[in-house]
CSV table of C-alpha atoms and ligand atoms in Angstrom, one decimal:
chain,number,residue,atom,x,y,z
A,562,MET,CA,0.0,0.0,0.0
A,563,ALA,CA,1.4,3.4,-1.0
A,564,ARG,CA,1.7,5.7,2.0
A,565,ASP,CA,2.4,9.3,2.5
A,566,TRP,CA,5.9,10.2,3.8
A,567,ILE,CA,8.2,13.0,4.6
A,568,ILE,CA,11.8,12.2,4.0
A,569,LYS,CA,13.7,14.6,6.1
A,570,GLY,CA,17.1,16.3,5.8
A,571,GLY,CA,18.7,14.1,3.2
A,572,LEU,CA,20.9,15.2,0.4
A,573,ILE,CA,18.5,15.2,-2.5
A,574,ILE,CA,20.3,14.2,-5.7
A,575,ASP,CA,18.2,14.7,-8.8
A,576,PRO,CA,20.1,14.3,-12.1
A,577,SER,CA,16.9,15.1,-14.0
A,578,SER,CA,17.1,18.7,-12.7
A,579,ARG,CA,20.9,18.6,-12.1
A,580,THR,CA,20.3,19.5,-8.4
A,581,MET,CA,22.0,18.4,-5.2
A,582,GLU,CA,20.5,20.1,-2.1
A,583,GLU,CA,19.8,19.2,1.5
A,584,GLU,CA,16.0,19.3,1.6
A,585,ASP,CA,12.9,17.6,2.7
A,586,LEU,CA,10.8,15.6,0.3
A,587,TRP,CA,7.1,14.9,0.6
A,588,VAL,CA,5.5,11.8,-0.9
A,589,GLU,CA,1.7,11.8,-1.2
A,590,LYS,CA,-0.4,9.0,-2.8
A,591,GLY,CA,2.6,7.4,-4.4
A,592,HIS,CA,3.9,10.6,-6.1
A,593,ILE,CA,6.3,13.4,-5.2
A,594,LYS,CA,4.2,16.2,-3.8
A,595,GLY,CA,6.9,18.7,-2.9
A,596,ILE,CA,10.6,19.4,-2.1
A,597,ASP,CA,11.5,22.2,0.3
A,598,PRO,CA,14.1,23.1,2.9
A,599,HIS,CA,11.5,22.5,5.6
A,600,ILE,CA,8.4,20.5,5.3
A,601,SER,CA,6.2,19.4,8.2
A,602,GLN,CA,2.8,18.0,8.0
A,603,GLU,CA,0.8,16.8,11.0
A,604,GLY,CA,0.2,13.0,11.0
A,605,ILE,CA,2.6,12.1,8.1
A,606,PRO,CA,5.3,9.7,9.1
A,607,VAL,CA,8.8,11.1,8.9
A,608,ILE,CA,11.8,9.1,7.5
A,609,GLU,CA,14.9,10.6,8.9
A,610,ALA,CA,17.6,10.9,6.2
A,611,GLN,CA,20.2,13.2,7.6
A,612,GLY,CA,23.6,12.2,6.2
A,613,LEU,CA,22.0,10.1,3.5
A,614,TRP,CA,21.4,10.5,-0.2
A,615,VAL,CA,17.8,10.6,-1.5
A,616,THR,CA,17.9,9.7,-5.2
A,617,PRO,CA,15.5,8.7,-8.0
A,618,GLY,CA,14.9,5.0,-7.7
A,619,LEU,CA,17.7,3.1,-9.3
A,620,ILE,CA,16.9,1.2,-12.6
A,621,ASP,CA,18.7,-1.8,-13.9
A,622,ILE,CA,18.0,-2.4,-17.5
A,623,HIS,CA,20.0,-5.6,-17.8
A,624,VAL,CA,19.3,-8.5,-15.4
A,625,HIS,CA,18.7,-12.3,-15.7
A,626,PHE,CA,16.0,-13.7,-13.4
A,627,ARG,CA,16.0,-17.2,-14.9
A,628,ASP,CA,12.2,-17.5,-14.5
A,629,PRO,CA,10.6,-19.4,-16.3
A,630,GLY,CA,12.8,-22.5,-16.6
A,631,TYR,CA,15.9,-22.1,-14.4
A,632,GLU,CA,14.3,-21.3,-11.1
A,633,TYR,CA,17.0,-23.2,-9.2
A,634,LYS,CA,19.3,-20.3,-10.2
A,635,GLU,CA,16.8,-17.4,-9.5
A,636,THR,CA,13.1,-16.8,-9.6
A,637,ILE,CA,11.2,-13.6,-10.4
A,638,GLU,CA,10.6,-13.4,-6.6
A,639,THR,CA,14.2,-13.8,-5.4
A,640,GLY,CA,15.4,-11.6,-8.3
A,641,LEU,CA,13.1,-8.8,-7.3
A,642,LYS,CA,14.0,-9.1,-3.6
A,643,ALA,CA,17.7,-9.0,-4.5
A,644,ALA,CA,17.0,-6.0,-6.7
A,645,ALA,CA,15.2,-4.2,-3.9
A,646,ALA,CA,18.1,-4.9,-1.5
A,647,GLY,CA,20.5,-3.5,-4.2
A,648,GLY,CA,18.4,-0.2,-4.2
A,649,PHE,CA,16.7,-0.9,-7.6
A,650,THR,CA,13.1,0.1,-8.1
A,651,GLN,CA,12.7,-1.1,-11.8
A,652,VAL,CA,14.4,-3.9,-13.6
A,653,CYS,CA,14.5,-5.3,-17.1
A,654,PRO,CA,15.0,-9.1,-17.3
A,655,MET,CA,16.5,-10.6,-20.4
A,656,ALA,CA,14.8,-13.3,-22.6
A,657,ASN,CA,17.2,-16.2,-22.2
A,658,THR,CA,14.7,-18.2,-20.0
A,659,LEU,CA,13.2,-21.6,-20.7
A,660,PRO,CA,11.0,-21.3,-22.7
A,661,VAL,CA,12.6,-18.2,-24.2
A,662,ASN,CA,10.6,-15.0,-23.8
A,663,ASP,CA,9.8,-14.8,-27.5
A,664,THR,CA,6.0,-14.7,-27.3
A,665,GLY,CA,3.4,-12.5,-25.6
A,666,ALA,CA,2.4,-15.4,-23.4
A,667,ILE,CA,5.8,-15.6,-21.7
A,668,THR,CA,6.1,-11.8,-21.4
A,669,LEU,CA,2.6,-11.8,-19.8
A,670,TYR,CA,3.7,-14.6,-17.4
A,671,MET,CA,6.7,-12.5,-16.2
A,672,VAL,CA,4.7,-9.3,-15.8
A,673,GLU,CA,1.9,-11.0,-13.9
A,674,LYS,CA,4.2,-12.9,-11.6
A,675,ALA,CA,6.1,-9.7,-10.8
A,676,ARG,CA,2.8,-7.8,-10.1
A,677,SER,CA,1.9,-10.3,-7.5
A,678,ILE,CA,5.1,-9.6,-5.6
A,679,ARG,CA,5.8,-6.5,-3.4
A,680,GLY,CA,8.9,-5.2,-5.0
A,681,PRO,CA,10.5,-3.4,-7.9
A,682,ILE,CA,8.6,-3.0,-11.2
A,683,LEU,CA,9.6,-5.5,-13.8
A,684,HIS,CA,9.7,-4.7,-17.6
A,685,PRO,CA,10.5,-7.7,-19.7
A,686,VAL,CA,12.9,-7.5,-22.6
A,687,GLY,CA,11.6,-9.9,-25.3
A,688,ALA,CA,13.8,-11.9,-27.6
A,689,ILE,CA,14.8,-10.6,-31.0
A,690,THR,CA,14.6,-14.0,-32.7
A,691,LYS,CA,12.6,-17.1,-32.0
A,692,GLY,CA,14.4,-19.3,-29.5
A,693,LEU,CA,17.4,-16.9,-29.5
A,694,LYS,CA,18.5,-18.8,-32.6
A,695,GLY,CA,19.3,-15.7,-34.7
A,696,GLU,CA,17.0,-16.8,-37.6
A,697,ALA,CA,13.3,-15.9,-37.6
A,698,LEU,CA,12.1,-12.8,-35.8
A,699,ALA,CA,10.2,-13.4,-32.5
A,700,GLU,CA,6.6,-12.2,-32.0
A,701,ILE,CA,7.8,-8.6,-31.3
A,702,GLY,CA,4.4,-6.9,-31.6
A,703,ASP,CA,2.7,-9.6,-29.4
A,704,MET,CA,5.4,-9.1,-26.7
A,705,VAL,CA,5.2,-5.3,-26.8
A,706,GLU,CA,1.4,-5.6,-26.4
A,707,GLN,CA,2.0,-7.6,-23.2
A,708,GLY,CA,4.6,-5.2,-21.8
A,709,ALA,CA,8.0,-5.9,-23.4
A,710,ILE,CA,9.9,-2.6,-23.5
A,711,ALA,CA,12.8,-3.7,-25.8
A,712,VAL,CA,14.1,-6.7,-27.6
A,713,SER,CA,17.5,-8.5,-27.2
A,714,ASP,CA,18.9,-12.0,-27.8
A,715,ASP,CA,21.4,-11.3,-24.9
A,716,GLY,CA,23.6,-14.3,-24.1
A,717,ASN,CA,23.7,-14.8,-27.8
A,718,PRO,CA,24.5,-12.3,-30.6
A,719,VAL,CA,22.4,-11.9,-33.7
A,720,MET,CA,25.0,-13.0,-36.2
A,721,ASN,CA,23.0,-12.5,-39.3
A,722,SER,CA,23.1,-8.8,-40.3
A,723,GLU,CA,20.0,-9.1,-42.5
A,724,VAL,CA,18.0,-10.4,-39.5
A,725,MET,CA,19.3,-7.6,-37.4
A,726,ARG,CA,18.4,-5.0,-40.0
A,727,ARG,CA,14.8,-6.4,-40.1
A,728,ALA,CA,14.7,-6.4,-36.3
A,729,MET,CA,15.7,-2.8,-36.2
A,730,GLU,CA,13.1,-1.8,-38.8
A,731,TYR,CA,10.4,-3.7,-37.1
A,732,SER,CA,11.2,-2.5,-33.6
A,733,SER,CA,11.2,1.1,-34.5
A,734,TYR,CA,7.7,0.6,-35.8
A,735,PHE,CA,6.8,-0.2,-32.2
A,736,GLY,CA,8.9,2.6,-30.8
A,737,ILE,CA,11.2,0.3,-28.9
A,738,PRO,CA,15.0,0.0,-29.0
A,739,VAL,CA,16.9,-3.1,-30.2
A,740,VAL,CA,19.3,-4.0,-27.4
A,741,ASP,CA,22.3,-6.1,-28.5
A,742,HIS,CA,24.9,-8.4,-27.0
A,743,CYS,CA,27.8,-7.7,-29.4
A,744,GLU,CA,29.9,-10.8,-30.1
A,745,ASP,CA,31.1,-12.3,-33.3
A,746,LYS,CA,30.9,-16.0,-32.5
A,747,ASN,CA,33.4,-16.9,-35.2
A,748,LEU,CA,36.0,-14.8,-33.3
A,749,SER,CA,35.1,-15.7,-29.8
A,750,ASP,CA,34.1,-19.4,-30.0
A,751,GLY,CA,35.8,-21.6,-27.4
A,752,GLY,CA,37.3,-18.7,-25.5
A,753,SER,CA,36.8,-18.2,-21.8
A,754,ILE,CA,38.8,-15.1,-21.0
A,755,HIS,CA,40.1,-12.0,-22.7
A,756,GLU,CA,42.7,-12.8,-25.4
A,757,GLY,CA,45.9,-11.3,-24.0
A,758,VAL,CA,48.9,-11.9,-21.8
A,759,VAL,CA,46.9,-13.6,-19.1
A,760,SER,CA,45.2,-16.0,-21.5
A,761,THR,CA,48.6,-16.9,-22.9
A,762,LEU,CA,50.1,-17.3,-19.4
A,763,LEU,CA,47.3,-19.6,-18.3
A,764,GLY,CA,47.1,-21.4,-21.6
A,765,MET,CA,43.4,-20.6,-22.1
A,766,LYS,CA,41.7,-19.8,-25.4
A,767,GLY,CA,41.0,-16.1,-25.5
A,768,ILE,CA,38.2,-13.9,-26.7
A,769,PRO,CA,39.6,-10.9,-28.7
A,770,ARG,CA,38.3,-7.4,-28.3
A,771,THR,CA,37.5,-7.5,-32.0
A,772,SER,CA,34.7,-10.1,-31.4
A,773,GLU,CA,32.8,-7.3,-29.7
A,774,GLU,CA,34.1,-4.4,-31.8
A,775,VAL,CA,33.1,-5.7,-35.2
A,776,MET,CA,29.5,-6.2,-34.0
A,777,VAL,CA,29.4,-2.7,-32.4
A,778,ALA,CA,30.5,-1.3,-35.8
A,779,ARG,CA,28.0,-3.5,-37.7
A,780,ASN,CA,25.1,-2.3,-35.4
A,781,ILE,CA,26.2,1.3,-35.8
A,782,CYS,CA,26.1,0.9,-39.6
A,783,LEU,CA,22.6,-0.6,-39.4
A,784,ALA,CA,21.3,2.1,-37.1
A,785,ARG,CA,22.6,4.7,-39.5
A,786,GLN,CA,20.9,2.9,-42.4
A,787,THR,CA,17.6,2.2,-40.7
A,788,GLY,CA,17.4,5.3,-38.4
A,789,SER,CA,16.4,2.8,-35.6
A,790,ARG,CA,17.6,3.1,-32.0
A,791,VAL,CA,20.2,0.5,-30.9
A,792,HIS,CA,21.4,0.1,-27.4
A,793,ILE,CA,24.7,-1.8,-26.9
A,794,GLN,CA,25.0,-4.0,-23.9
A,795,HIS,CA,27.9,-4.5,-21.6
A,796,LEU,CA,30.6,-2.6,-23.5
A,797,SER,CA,34.0,-3.9,-22.5
A,798,SER,CA,36.7,-2.6,-24.8
A,799,LYS,CA,38.4,0.7,-25.6
A,800,GLY,CA,37.8,0.2,-29.3
A,801,SER,CA,34.1,-0.1,-28.8
A,802,ILE,CA,34.1,3.2,-26.9
A,803,GLU,CA,35.8,4.9,-29.9
A,804,LEU,CA,33.2,3.5,-32.3
A,805,VAL,CA,30.3,4.6,-30.1
A,806,GLN,CA,31.9,8.1,-29.7
A,807,TRP,CA,32.2,8.3,-33.5
A,808,ALA,CA,28.6,7.2,-34.0
A,809,LYS,CA,27.3,9.8,-31.5
A,810,GLU,CA,29.3,12.5,-33.3
A,811,GLN,CA,27.5,11.5,-36.5
A,812,GLY,CA,24.1,11.7,-34.8
A,813,ILE,CA,23.5,8.0,-35.2
A,814,PRO,CA,20.9,6.8,-32.5
A,815,VAL,CA,23.1,4.6,-30.4
A,816,THR,CA,23.4,4.3,-26.6
A,817,CYS,CA,25.4,1.9,-24.5
A,818,GLU,CA,25.9,0.5,-21.0
A,819,VAL,CA,28.8,-0.8,-18.9
A,820,THR,CA,28.8,-3.2,-16.0
A,821,PRO,CA,30.2,-2.6,-12.5
A,822,HIS,CA,32.5,-5.6,-12.9
A,823,HIS,CA,34.1,-4.3,-16.1
A,824,LEU,CA,34.6,-1.0,-14.3
A,825,THR,CA,36.2,-2.7,-11.3
A,826,LEU,CA,38.2,-5.8,-12.4
A,827,THR,CA,40.6,-6.7,-15.2
A,828,HIS,CA,41.7,-10.1,-16.6
A,829,GLU,CA,44.4,-10.2,-13.9
A,830,ALA,CA,41.5,-11.4,-11.6
A,831,VAL,CA,41.3,-14.6,-13.7
A,832,LYS,CA,44.8,-15.7,-12.4
A,833,SER,CA,42.9,-16.8,-9.2
A,834,TYR,CA,41.1,-19.4,-11.4
A,835,ASP,CA,37.9,-18.3,-9.6
A,836,THR,CA,35.2,-19.2,-12.0
A,837,ASN,CA,33.1,-16.3,-10.6
A,838,THR,CA,35.4,-14.1,-12.7
A,839,LYS,CA,34.2,-15.8,-15.9
A,840,VAL,CA,31.8,-13.5,-17.6
A,841,ASN,CA,30.9,-12.6,-21.2
A,842,PRO,CA,32.2,-10.3,-22.4
A,843,PRO,CA,35.3,-11.1,-20.5
A,844,LEU,CA,37.2,-8.8,-18.0
A,845,ARG,CA,39.7,-7.0,-20.1
A,846,THR,CA,42.9,-5.0,-19.5
A,847,GLN,CA,43.7,-2.0,-17.2
A,848,GLU,CA,43.8,0.2,-20.4
A,849,ASP,CA,40.2,-0.9,-21.3
A,850,ARG,CA,39.1,-0.4,-17.7
A,851,ASP,CA,40.5,3.1,-17.5
A,852,ALA,CA,38.9,4.0,-20.8
A,853,LEU,CA,35.5,2.6,-19.6
A,854,ILE,CA,35.6,4.7,-16.4
A,855,GLU,CA,36.6,7.8,-18.4
A,856,ALA,CA,33.9,7.3,-21.0
A,857,LEU,CA,31.3,6.8,-18.3
A,858,SER,CA,32.2,10.0,-16.5
A,859,GLN,CA,32.2,11.9,-19.9
A,860,GLY,CA,28.8,10.4,-20.9
A,861,VAL,CA,30.1,8.6,-24.0
A,862,ILE,CA,28.9,5.5,-22.1
A,863,ASP,CA,25.4,6.4,-21.2
A,864,CYS,CA,24.5,4.2,-18.3
A,865,ILE,CA,25.4,1.4,-15.9
A,866,ALA,CA,23.6,-2.0,-15.9
A,867,SER,CA,24.5,-5.0,-13.7
A,868,ASP,CA,24.1,-7.9,-16.1
A,869,HIS,CA,23.0,-9.7,-13.0
A,870,ALA,CA,23.6,-13.3,-14.1
A,871,PRO,CA,22.9,-15.8,-11.2
A,872,HIS,CA,24.2,-19.3,-11.6
A,873,SER,CA,24.2,-22.3,-9.2
A,874,LEU,CA,27.3,-24.1,-7.8
A,875,LYS,CA,26.6,-26.8,-10.4
A,876,GLU,CA,27.6,-24.4,-13.2
A,877,LYS,CA,30.4,-22.7,-11.4
A,878,ASP,CA,32.2,-25.3,-9.2
A,879,VAL,CA,33.8,-26.9,-12.3
A,880,GLU,CA,37.0,-26.3,-14.4
A,881,TYR,CA,37.3,-22.7,-15.7
A,882,ASP,CA,36.9,-23.8,-19.3
A,883,ILE,CA,33.5,-25.4,-18.8
A,884,ALA,CA,32.1,-23.0,-16.2
A,885,ALA,CA,29.1,-20.9,-17.1
A,886,PHE,CA,29.6,-17.2,-18.0
A,887,GLY,CA,28.1,-14.7,-15.5
A,888,ILE,CA,28.3,-12.7,-12.3
A,889,SER,CA,25.5,-12.3,-9.7
A,890,GLY,CA,25.8,-8.5,-9.4
A,891,ILE,CA,22.6,-6.7,-8.6
A,892,GLU,CA,23.4,-6.4,-4.8
A,893,THR,CA,27.0,-5.1,-5.3
A,894,ALA,CA,26.4,-2.8,-8.3
A,895,LEU,CA,25.7,0.4,-6.3
A,896,ALA,CA,28.7,-0.1,-3.9
A,897,LEU,CA,31.1,-0.7,-6.8
A,898,VAL,CA,29.9,2.4,-8.5
A,899,LEU,CA,30.2,4.4,-5.2
A,900,ARG,CA,33.8,3.1,-5.0
A,901,MET,CA,34.5,5.2,-8.1
A,902,VAL,CA,32.7,8.1,-6.5
A,903,HIS,CA,34.8,7.8,-3.3
A,904,GLU,CA,38.0,7.7,-5.5
A,905,GLU,CA,36.7,10.8,-7.2
A,906,LYS,CA,36.7,9.2,-10.6
A,907,LEU,CA,32.9,9.8,-10.9
A,908,SER,CA,30.8,12.6,-9.5
A,909,PRO,CA,27.8,11.6,-7.3
A,910,LEU,CA,25.4,13.3,-9.8
A,911,ARG,CA,26.8,11.4,-12.8
A,912,ALA,CA,26.8,8.1,-10.8
A,913,ILE,CA,23.1,8.4,-10.0
A,914,GLU,CA,22.3,9.7,-13.4
A,915,ALA,CA,23.9,6.6,-15.0
A,916,MET,CA,21.9,4.4,-12.7
A,917,SER,CA,18.5,6.0,-12.8
A,918,THR,CA,17.8,9.0,-15.1
A,919,ILE,CA,19.5,7.7,-18.2
A,920,PRO,CA,18.3,4.1,-18.0
A,921,ALA,CA,14.7,5.5,-17.7
A,922,ARG,CA,15.3,7.5,-20.8
A,923,ILE,CA,16.8,4.7,-22.9
A,924,MET,CA,13.9,2.3,-22.1
A,925,ASP,CA,11.2,5.0,-22.0
A,926,LEU,CA,10.3,4.3,-18.4
A,927,GLU,CA,8.5,6.5,-16.0
A,928,GLY,CA,11.1,7.4,-13.3
A,929,GLY,CA,14.6,8.6,-13.0
A,930,SER,CA,13.4,11.9,-11.6
A,931,LEU,CA,12.4,13.5,-8.3
A,932,LYS,CA,10.5,16.4,-9.9
A,933,VAL,CA,7.2,17.2,-8.3
A,934,GLY,CA,4.5,15.0,-9.8
A,935,SER,CA,6.8,12.1,-10.6
A,936,PRO,CA,6.0,8.7,-9.2
A,937,ALA,CA,7.7,8.2,-5.9
A,938,HIS,CA,10.3,5.7,-6.9
A,939,ILE,CA,13.1,6.6,-4.5
A,940,THR,CA,16.3,5.1,-3.2
A,941,ILE,CA,17.9,6.2,0.0
A,942,ILE,CA,21.6,5.5,0.1
A,943,ASP,CA,24.1,5.7,2.9
A,944,PRO,CA,27.3,6.5,1.0
A,945,GLU,CA,29.5,5.9,4.0
A,946,ARG,CA,28.1,2.6,5.2
A,947,THR,CA,30.8,-0.1,5.1
A,948,TRP,CA,29.9,-3.7,4.6
A,949,THR,CA,31.5,-7.0,3.6
A,950,VAL,CA,30.1,-9.0,0.7
A,951,ARG,CA,29.1,-12.3,2.3
A,952,LYS,CA,27.5,-15.3,0.5
A,953,GLU,CA,25.1,-15.9,3.3
A,954,GLU,CA,23.9,-12.3,3.2
A,955,LEU,CA,23.2,-12.1,-0.5
A,956,VAL,CA,19.5,-12.2,-1.1
A,957,SER,CA,19.9,-13.5,-4.6
A,958,LYS,CA,20.0,-17.3,-5.1
A,959,GLY,CA,23.1,-16.6,-7.2
A,960,LYS,CA,26.2,-16.6,-5.0
A,961,ASN,CA,28.5,-16.4,-7.9
A,962,SER,CA,30.3,-13.1,-7.2
A,963,PRO,CA,34.0,-12.4,-7.6
A,964,PHE,CA,33.5,-9.8,-4.8
A,965,LEU,CA,32.8,-12.2,-2.0
A,966,GLY,CA,34.9,-11.1,1.0
A,967,TRP,CA,35.4,-7.6,-0.3
A,968,ASP,CA,34.9,-4.7,2.0
A,969,LEU,CA,32.7,-2.1,0.3
A,970,LYS,CA,31.5,1.4,1.2
A,971,GLY,CA,28.0,2.6,0.3
A,972,LYS,CA,24.7,0.8,0.5
A,973,ALA,CA,21.0,1.4,-0.3
A,974,VAL,CA,19.2,1.6,3.1
A,975,LEU,CA,15.7,2.1,1.8
A,976,THR,CA,13.9,1.3,-1.5
A,977,MET,CA,10.6,2.8,-2.3
A,978,VAL,CA,8.4,2.0,-5.3
A,979,LYS,CA,5.5,4.3,-5.9
A,980,GLY,CA,5.4,5.4,-2.3
A,981,GLU,CA,5.6,1.9,-1.0
A,982,VAL,CA,8.7,0.9,1.0
A,983,VAL,CA,9.7,-2.4,-0.5
A,984,TRP,CA,13.0,-2.8,1.4
A,985,THR,CA,15.0,-1.4,4.3
A,986,SER,CA,18.4,-2.4,5.4
A,987,LYS,CA,18.7,-4.2,8.8
A,988,GLY,CA,18.3,-1.7,11.7
A,989,PHE,CA,17.1,1.2,9.5
A,990,PRO,CA,14.8,3.2,11.8
A,991,MET,CA,11.4,3.4,10.2
A,992,PRO,CA,8.7,5.6,11.7
B,1697,LIG,O1,28.2,-13.5,-18.6
B,1697,LIG,C1,27.1,-13.5,-19.1
B,1697,LIG,N1,26.1,-14.2,-18.6
B,1697,LIG,N2,26.9,-12.8,-20.2
B,1697,LIG,C2,25.8,-12.9,-20.9
B,1697,LIG,O2,25.7,-12.3,-22.0
B,1697,LIG,C3,24.7,-13.8,-20.5
B,1697,LIG,C4,24.8,-14.1,-19.1
B,1697,LIG,C5,23.9,-15.2,-18.6
B,1697,LIG,O3,22.8,-15.3,-19.0
B,1697,LIG,O4,24.4,-15.9,-17.7
């Protein structure tokens, strides 16, 4: 049930109006009613937020909830709970479920299941092609009708450029972006980690940067030809950034995201042989990582998305070569981003913008703003709170994190969706 609240004394960070002020915020009937240095209203419960950040609800446009089909890894319920604990108020799950989300019926199943759970709002991303096979187009219109907000074959690339062209033309008819996992399978096949000194040292087959870059270039060319919006997922290489920058300078409608793990780790982490470092695209070099951070702070990379990819021990407690790709990341995303803020590599405003305002814009979602009249999707963050990433404390079923045991600084302490508090951290004083 949505309630009325006054959130008192927090640092209100609103990238949509480029403001950062210590003020009170008034929530009424699930919407933002007012922001003022001093608000007091008889009978309305007060959430004390002194020393905390009050931000637009975080939005993660790239998650895997494994439901239907792989519920032993994650369900819509556990995924939404993990998202709320990570500070997220809206999430976009990918289509690589079983069955694949390539019809309106599966999209509707996801939407209805999420609606029955008190938590973040779920917006499914439908498949581009039937069965993620890269051949025939999926039922795009049907999925959009049931609530899909974009299409992607994530996990798999669309190798056939003609199919991709048709997907772009068709999707723009529905006003949705095509979202692409850029990987040339002919270049990457059999690889487990970035192709470079570490792969040579460990004797593992590598995945070259070019496997991503040629597909980024291909998508840019197709977006230029069709005029359709394309969003590039989990950018990992410096070369991809250069291509996106060029495309933006030409006015080609391309946006892109980066993950917290690519911003934090490099292929050096693979020397541990920890299969939780195995992810697609792979962790790359320090030069790539530095370029990703710089491009994010400059806005060449538009936003941050977790690519939350929960797996069970069965898929991860095996030799590196045969382990599944993926990192369970929705609960560590915010703290890893705040690490860059604490190191002054990213401003607080830009960090929050990249996790709320811009994702909302890319996927045409309501939210990402604290302007009066907006829905009260709000995240309250303690930027100074230190915590240790512990397997037992992760809400997600996926414990496959390379950050287990890390001490991090910064945590969401309250997550509010349309005025309803869907999560608070342990010990947070609620009125
Ligand atoms: O590491 C990854 N895991 N990358 C992907 O693109 C897919 C994801 C998954 O579904 O596990």
